[in-house]
mmCIF file with all atom_site columns, C-alpha atoms in Angstrom:
data_model
loop_
_atom_site.group_PDB
_atom_site.id
_atom_site.type_symbol
_atom_site.label_atom_id
_atom_site.label_alt_id
_atom_site.label_comp_id
_atom_site.label_asym_id
_atom_site.label_entity_id
_atom_site.label_seq_id
_atom_site.pdbx_PDB_ins_code
_atom_site.Cartn_x
_atom_site.Cartn_y
_atom_site.Cartn_z
_atom_site.occupancy
_atom_site.B_iso_or_equiv
_atom_site.pdbx_formal_charge
_atom_site.auth_seq_id
_atom_site.auth_comp_id
_atom_site.auth_asym_id
_atom_site.auth_atom_id
_atom_site.pdbx_PDB_model_num
ATOM 1   C CA . ASN L 1 1   ? -11.399 -16.892 -50.408 1.00 78.00 ? 28  ASN L CA 1
ATOM 2   C CA . TYR L 1 2   ? -10.096 -13.861 -48.515 1.00 91.00 ? 29  TYR L CA 1
ATOM 3   C CA . GLY L 1 3   ? -11.431 -11.077 -50.757 1.00 91.00 ? 30  GLY L CA 1
ATOM 4   C CA . PRO L 1 4   ? -12.696 -7.698  -49.546 1.00 94.00 ? 31  PRO L CA 1
ATOM 5   C CA . ASN L 1 5   ? -16.287 -8.953  -49.497 1.00 95.00 ? 32  ASN L CA 1
ATOM 6   C CA . LYS L 1 6   ? -15.338 -11.101 -46.480 1.00 96.00 ? 33  LYS L CA 1
ATOM 7   C CA . ALA L 1 7   ? -14.881 -7.938  -44.374 1.00 96.00 ? 34  ALA L CA 1
ATOM 8   C CA . LEU L 1 8   ? -18.440 -6.884  -45.253 1.00 95.00 ? 35  LEU L CA 1
ATOM 9   C CA . ASP L 1 9   ? -20.332 -10.169 -44.941 1.00 96.00 ? 36  ASP L CA 1
ATOM 10  C CA . GLY L 1 10  ? -21.440 -9.834  -41.301 1.00 96.00 ? 37  GLY L CA 1
ATOM 11  C CA . THR L 1 11  ? -19.620 -13.051 -40.407 1.00 96.00 ? 38  THR L CA 1
ATOM 12  C CA . PRO L 1 12  ? -16.791 -12.571 -37.870 1.00 96.00 ? 39  PRO L CA 1
ATOM 13  C CA . THR L 1 13  ? -15.280 -15.980 -38.664 1.00 95.00 ? 40  THR L CA 1
ATOM 14  C CA . THR L 1 14  ? -14.355 -14.926 -42.232 1.00 95.00 ? 41  THR L CA 1
ATOM 15  C CA . CYS L 1 15  ? -11.804 -12.258 -43.092 1.00 96.00 ? 42  CYS L CA 1
ATOM 16  C CA . TRP L 1 16  ? -10.311 -10.089 -45.799 1.00 96.00 ? 43  TRP L CA 1
ATOM 17  C CA . HIS L 1 17  ? -6.612  -10.824 -46.040 1.00 95.00 ? 44  HIS L CA 1
ATOM 18  C CA . THR L 1 18  ? -3.837  -9.540  -48.284 1.00 94.00 ? 45  THR L CA 1
ATOM 19  C CA . SER L 1 19  ? -1.584  -12.036 -50.055 1.00 90.00 ? 46  SER L CA 1
ATOM 20  C CA . TRP L 1 20  ? 0.697   -14.074 -47.799 1.00 86.00 ? 47  TRP L CA 1
ATOM 21  C CA . ASP L 1 21  ? 2.026   -16.364 -50.504 1.00 84.00 ? 48  ASP L CA 1
ATOM 22  C CA . GLY L 1 22  ? 4.016   -15.634 -53.644 1.00 85.00 ? 49  GLY L CA 1
ATOM 23  C CA . VAL L 1 23  ? 4.464   -11.883 -54.122 1.00 85.00 ? 50  VAL L CA 1
ATOM 24  C CA . ILE L 1 24  ? 3.935   -10.304 -50.705 1.00 86.00 ? 51  ILE L CA 1
ATOM 25  C CA . ARG L 1 25  ? 3.481   -6.563  -50.888 1.00 90.00 ? 52  ARG L CA 1
ATOM 26  C CA . PRO L 1 26  ? 4.633   -4.392  -47.980 1.00 91.00 ? 53  PRO L CA 1
ATOM 27  C CA . TYR L 1 27  ? 2.488   -1.911  -46.086 1.00 95.00 ? 54  TYR L CA 1
ATOM 28  C CA . PRO L 1 28  ? 0.418   0.145   -46.704 1.00 96.00 ? 55  PRO L CA 1
ATOM 29  C CA . HIS L 1 29  ? -2.571  -2.043  -47.618 1.00 96.00 ? 56  HIS L CA 1
ATOM 30  C CA . TRP L 1 30  ? -6.105  -0.802  -48.188 1.00 97.00 ? 57  TRP L CA 1
ATOM 31  C CA . ILE L 1 31  ? -9.724  -1.798  -48.582 1.00 97.00 ? 58  ILE L CA 1
ATOM 32  C CA . ALA L 1 32  ? -12.320 0.517   -50.162 1.00 97.00 ? 59  ALA L CA 1
ATOM 33  C CA . VAL L 1 33  ? -16.112 0.342   -49.852 1.00 96.00 ? 60  VAL L CA 1
ATOM 34  C CA . ASP L 1 34  ? -18.824 1.685   -52.183 1.00 97.00 ? 61  ASP L CA 1
ATOM 35  C CA . MET L 1 35  ? -21.873 2.528   -50.061 1.00 96.00 ? 62  MET L CA 1
ATOM 36  C CA . LYS L 1 36  ? -23.972 2.744   -53.286 1.00 97.00 ? 63  LYS L CA 1
ATOM 37  C CA . GLN L 1 37  ? -25.224 6.216   -52.349 1.00 97.00 ? 64  GLN L CA 1
ATOM 38  C CA . PRO L 1 38  ? -23.851 9.223   -50.459 1.00 97.00 ? 65  PRO L CA 1
ATOM 39  C CA . ILE L 1 39  ? -24.247 8.916   -46.704 1.00 96.00 ? 66  ILE L CA 1
ATOM 40  C CA . THR L 1 40  ? -23.107 10.926  -43.699 1.00 97.00 ? 67  THR L CA 1
ATOM 41  C CA . PHE L 1 41  ? -20.937 9.003   -41.273 1.00 97.00 ? 68  PHE L CA 1
ATOM 42  C CA . GLU L 1 42  ? -18.806 9.901   -38.289 1.00 97.00 ? 69  GLU L CA 1
ATOM 43  C CA . GLY L 1 43  ? -16.433 6.986   -38.032 1.00 97.00 ? 70  GLY L CA 1
ATOM 44  C CA . VAL L 1 44  ? -15.785 3.340   -38.711 1.00 97.00 ? 71  VAL L CA 1
ATOM 45  C CA . ARG L 1 45  ? -15.955 0.156   -36.670 1.00 97.00 ? 72  ARG L CA 1
ATOM 46  C CA . VAL L 1 46  ? -13.447 -2.624  -37.215 1.00 97.00 ? 73  VAL L CA 1
ATOM 47  C CA . LEU L 1 47  ? -13.192 -6.173  -35.994 1.00 98.00 ? 74  LEU L CA 1
ATOM 48  C CA . GLN L 1 48  ? -9.739  -7.668  -36.211 1.00 97.00 ? 75  GLN L CA 1
ATOM 49  C CA . ARG L 1 49  ? -9.212  -11.197 -37.494 1.00 95.00 ? 76  ARG L CA 1
ATOM 50  C CA . GLN L 1 50  ? -10.673 -13.626 -34.951 1.00 95.00 ? 77  GLN L CA 1
ATOM 51  C CA . ASP L 1 51  ? -8.842  -16.923 -35.465 1.00 91.00 ? 78  ASP L CA 1
ATOM 52  C CA . MET L 1 52  ? -5.261  -15.695 -35.012 1.00 88.00 ? 79  MET L CA 1
ATOM 53  C CA . GLN L 1 53  ? -3.161  -12.539 -34.825 1.00 88.00 ? 80  GLN L CA 1
ATOM 54  C CA . ASN L 1 54  ? -1.544  -12.743 -38.279 1.00 86.00 ? 81  ASN L CA 1
ATOM 55  C CA . GLY L 1 55  ? -2.405  -9.653  -40.281 1.00 92.00 ? 82  GLY L CA 1
ATOM 56  C CA . ARG L 1 56  ? -3.936  -7.620  -37.486 1.00 96.00 ? 83  ARG L CA 1
ATOM 57  C CA . ILE L 1 57  ? -3.690  -3.899  -38.232 1.00 97.00 ? 84  ILE L CA 1
ATOM 58  C CA . GLY L 1 58  ? -1.963  -1.601  -35.739 1.00 96.00 ? 85  GLY L CA 1
ATOM 59  C CA . ARG L 1 59  ? -2.451  1.824   -37.321 1.00 97.00 ? 86  ARG L CA 1
ATOM 60  C CA . CYS L 1 60  ? -4.748  2.998   -40.086 1.00 98.00 ? 87  CYS L CA 1
ATOM 61  C CA . VAL L 1 61  ? -6.160  6.076   -41.781 1.00 98.00 ? 88  VAL L CA 1
ATOM 62  C CA . ILE L 1 62  ? -9.628  6.583   -43.248 1.00 98.00 ? 89  ILE L CA 1
ATOM 63  C CA . TYR L 1 63  ? -10.366 8.462   -46.465 1.00 98.00 ? 90  TYR L CA 1
ATOM 64  C CA . ARG L 1 64  ? -13.664 9.419   -48.095 1.00 97.00 ? 91  ARG L CA 1
ATOM 65  C CA . SER L 1 65  ? -14.544 10.034  -51.721 1.00 97.00 ? 92  SER L CA 1
ATOM 66  C CA . ASP L 1 66  ? -17.466 10.963  -53.939 1.00 97.00 ? 93  ASP L CA 1
ATOM 67  C CA . ASP L 1 67  ? -16.261 8.922   -56.935 1.00 97.00 ? 94  ASP L CA 1
ATOM 68  C CA . GLY L 1 68  ? -14.014 6.140   -55.567 1.00 96.00 ? 95  GLY L CA 1
ATOM 69  C CA . GLU L 1 69  ? -10.980 7.517   -57.416 1.00 96.00 ? 96  GLU L CA 1
ATOM 70  C CA . HIS L 1 70  ? -10.163 10.856  -55.777 1.00 97.00 ? 97  HIS L CA 1
ATOM 71  C CA . TRP L 1 71  ? -9.680  10.583  -52.029 1.00 97.00 ? 98  TRP L CA 1
ATOM 72  C CA . ASP L 1 72  ? -9.726  13.554  -49.659 1.00 93.00 ? 99  ASP L CA 1
ATOM 73  C CA . GLU L 1 73  ? -6.454  14.768  -48.205 1.00 94.00 ? 100 GLU L CA 1
ATOM 74  C CA . PRO L 1 74  ? -5.883  14.927  -45.351 1.00 95.00 ? 101 PRO L CA 1
ATOM 75  C CA . PRO L 1 75  ? -7.645  11.718  -44.295 1.00 96.00 ? 102 PRO L CA 1
ATOM 76  C CA . VAL L 1 76  ? -10.917 12.129  -42.378 1.00 97.00 ? 103 VAL L CA 1
ATOM 77  C CA . GLY L 1 77  ? -9.707  9.884   -39.559 1.00 96.00 ? 104 GLY L CA 1
ATOM 78  C CA . LYS L 1 78  ? -6.723  8.114   -38.056 1.00 97.00 ? 105 LYS L CA 1
ATOM 79  C CA . GLY L 1 79  ? -6.630  5.298   -35.590 1.00 96.00 ? 106 GLY L CA 1
ATOM 80  C CA . ARG L 1 80  ? -4.492  3.009   -33.537 1.00 97.00 ? 107 ARG L CA 1
ATOM 81  C CA . LEU L 1 81  ? -6.011  -0.450  -33.270 1.00 97.00 ? 108 LEU L CA 1
ATOM 82  C CA . GLU L 1 82  ? -5.428  -2.802  -30.389 1.00 96.00 ? 109 GLU L CA 1
ATOM 83  C CA . ASP L 1 83  ? -4.317  -6.395  -30.786 1.00 94.00 ? 110 ASP L CA 1
ATOM 84  C CA . SER L 1 84  ? -7.790  -7.484  -29.727 1.00 95.00 ? 111 SER L CA 1
ATOM 85  C CA . ALA L 1 85  ? -10.673 -9.649  -30.960 1.00 95.00 ? 112 ALA L CA 1
ATOM 86  C CA . ASP L 1 86  ? -13.198 -6.993  -29.810 1.00 97.00 ? 113 ASP L CA 1
ATOM 87  C CA . TRP L 1 87  ? -14.915 -4.372  -31.984 1.00 98.00 ? 114 TRP L CA 1
ATOM 88  C CA . GLN L 1 88  ? -12.982 -1.085  -32.105 1.00 98.00 ? 115 GLN L CA 1
ATOM 89  C CA . GLU L 1 89  ? -14.058 2.371   -33.275 1.00 98.00 ? 116 GLU L CA 1
ATOM 90  C CA . ILE L 1 90  ? -12.289 5.174   -35.071 1.00 97.00 ? 117 ILE L CA 1
ATOM 91  C CA . ARG L 1 91  ? -14.281 8.386   -34.678 1.00 97.00 ? 118 ARG L CA 1
ATOM 92  C CA . PHE L 1 92  ? -13.788 11.465  -36.869 1.00 97.00 ? 119 PHE L CA 1
ATOM 93  C CA . ASP L 1 93  ? -13.495 15.033  -35.572 1.00 96.00 ? 120 ASP L CA 1
ATOM 94  C CA . ALA L 1 94  ? -16.655 15.892  -37.550 1.00 96.00 ? 121 ALA L CA 1
ATOM 95  C CA . PRO L 1 95  ? -19.157 13.919  -39.648 1.00 97.00 ? 122 PRO L CA 1
ATOM 96  C CA . VAL L 1 96  ? -18.350 13.531  -43.361 1.00 97.00 ? 123 VAL L CA 1
ATOM 97  C CA . ARG L 1 97  ? -20.525 12.777  -46.373 1.00 97.00 ? 124 ARG L CA 1
ATOM 98  C CA . GLY L 1 98  ? -19.495 10.512  -49.215 1.00 96.00 ? 125 GLY L CA 1
ATOM 99  C CA . GLN L 1 99  ? -20.348 7.434   -51.220 1.00 97.00 ? 126 GLN L CA 1
ATOM 100 C CA . TYR L 1 100 ? -16.982 5.715   -50.761 1.00 97.00 ? 127 TYR L CA 1
ATOM 101 C CA . PHE L 1 101 ? -14.610 5.222   -47.893 1.00 97.00 ? 128 PHE L CA 1
ATOM 102 C CA . LYS L 1 102 ? -11.223 3.578   -47.715 1.00 97.00 ? 129 LYS L CA 1
ATOM 103 C CA . LEU L 1 103 ? -9.361  2.140   -44.760 1.00 98.00 ? 130 LEU L CA 1
ATOM 104 C CA . GLU L 1 104 ? -5.638  2.229   -45.370 1.00 98.00 ? 131 GLU L CA 1
ATOM 105 C CA . ALA L 1 105 ? -3.595  0.032   -43.054 1.00 97.00 ? 132 ALA L CA 1
ATOM 106 C CA . VAL L 1 106 ? -0.281  1.814   -42.493 1.00 96.00 ? 133 VAL L CA 1
ATOM 107 C CA . LYS L 1 107 ? 1.298   -0.345  -39.798 1.00 95.00 ? 134 LYS L CA 1
ATOM 108 C CA . PRO L 1 108 ? 0.751   -3.892  -38.510 1.00 95.00 ? 135 PRO L CA 1
ATOM 109 C CA . VAL L 1 109 ? 0.272   -4.852  -34.863 1.00 92.00 ? 136 VAL L CA 1
ATOM 110 C CA . ASN L 1 110 ? 3.119   -7.331  -35.281 1.00 82.00 ? 137 ASN L CA 1
ATOM 111 C CA . ARG L 1 111 ? 5.951   -5.705  -37.229 1.00 79.00 ? 138 ARG L CA 1
ATOM 112 C CA . ASP L 1 112 ? 7.085   -9.111  -38.512 1.00 78.00 ? 139 ASP L CA 1
ATOM 113 C CA . HIS L 1 113 ? 3.894   -9.562  -40.550 1.00 82.00 ? 140 HIS L CA 1
ATOM 114 C CA . PRO L 1 114 ? 3.797   -7.616  -43.837 1.00 91.00 ? 141 PRO L CA 1
ATOM 115 C CA . TRP L 1 115 ? 0.171   -8.516  -44.600 1.00 92.00 ? 142 TRP L CA 1
ATOM 116 C CA . ALA L 1 116 ? -3.152  -7.096  -43.377 1.00 96.00 ? 143 ALA L CA 1
ATOM 117 C CA . SER L 1 117 ? -6.526  -8.571  -42.497 1.00 96.00 ? 144 SER L CA 1
ATOM 118 C CA . LEU L 1 118 ? -9.934  -7.628  -41.079 1.00 97.00 ? 145 LEU L CA 1
ATOM 119 C CA . ALA L 1 119 ? -12.860 -9.797  -40.002 1.00 97.00 ? 146 ALA L CA 1
ATOM 120 C CA . GLU L 1 120 ? -15.423 -6.983  -40.338 1.00 98.00 ? 147 GLU L CA 1
ATOM 121 C CA . LEU L 1 121 ? -15.542 -3.337  -41.361 1.00 97.00 ? 148 LEU L CA 1
ATOM 122 C CA . ASP L 1 122 ? -18.546 -1.073  -40.831 1.00 96.00 ? 149 ASP L CA 1
ATOM 123 C CA . ILE L 1 123 ? -19.378 2.614   -40.708 1.00 95.00 ? 150 ILE L CA 1
ATOM 124 C CA . ILE L 1 124 ? -20.772 4.631   -37.824 1.00 97.00 ? 151 ILE L CA 1
ATOM 125 C CA . GLN L 1 125 ? -23.586 6.473   -39.541 1.00 94.00 ? 152 GLN L CA 1
ATOM 126 C CA . SER L 1 126 ? -24.634 9.914   -38.285 1.00 89.00 ? 153 SER L CA 1
ATOM 127 C CA . LYS L 1 127 ? -28.049 10.105  -36.687 1.00 80.00 ? 154 LYS L CA 1
#
């Protein structure tokens, strides 16, 4: 019940969450989104998990792709996220165009938590 669709459902009380039981994989963690068509965007907006701090992301990078398999290097954006329940933005140096984007969580807010979570993830589309 914590799949990637929960970060895209428009409901802040749900969240995407990596496994916290059984096999727990270490950072980095990632979530990728297919926008269904190429769009131009200049950043992403993230809303950290709302009900508790477990899994909140501290640092992340953003990649874009045309096919969902080959991701641009270097990443199109990098961000440091606050341990906050407010919306946060990661803006790119220049707008990018692509059908897919991926947020890769590279470091947690709380170094004792090896998992990642997000309540919501959205793009900042260019005007």
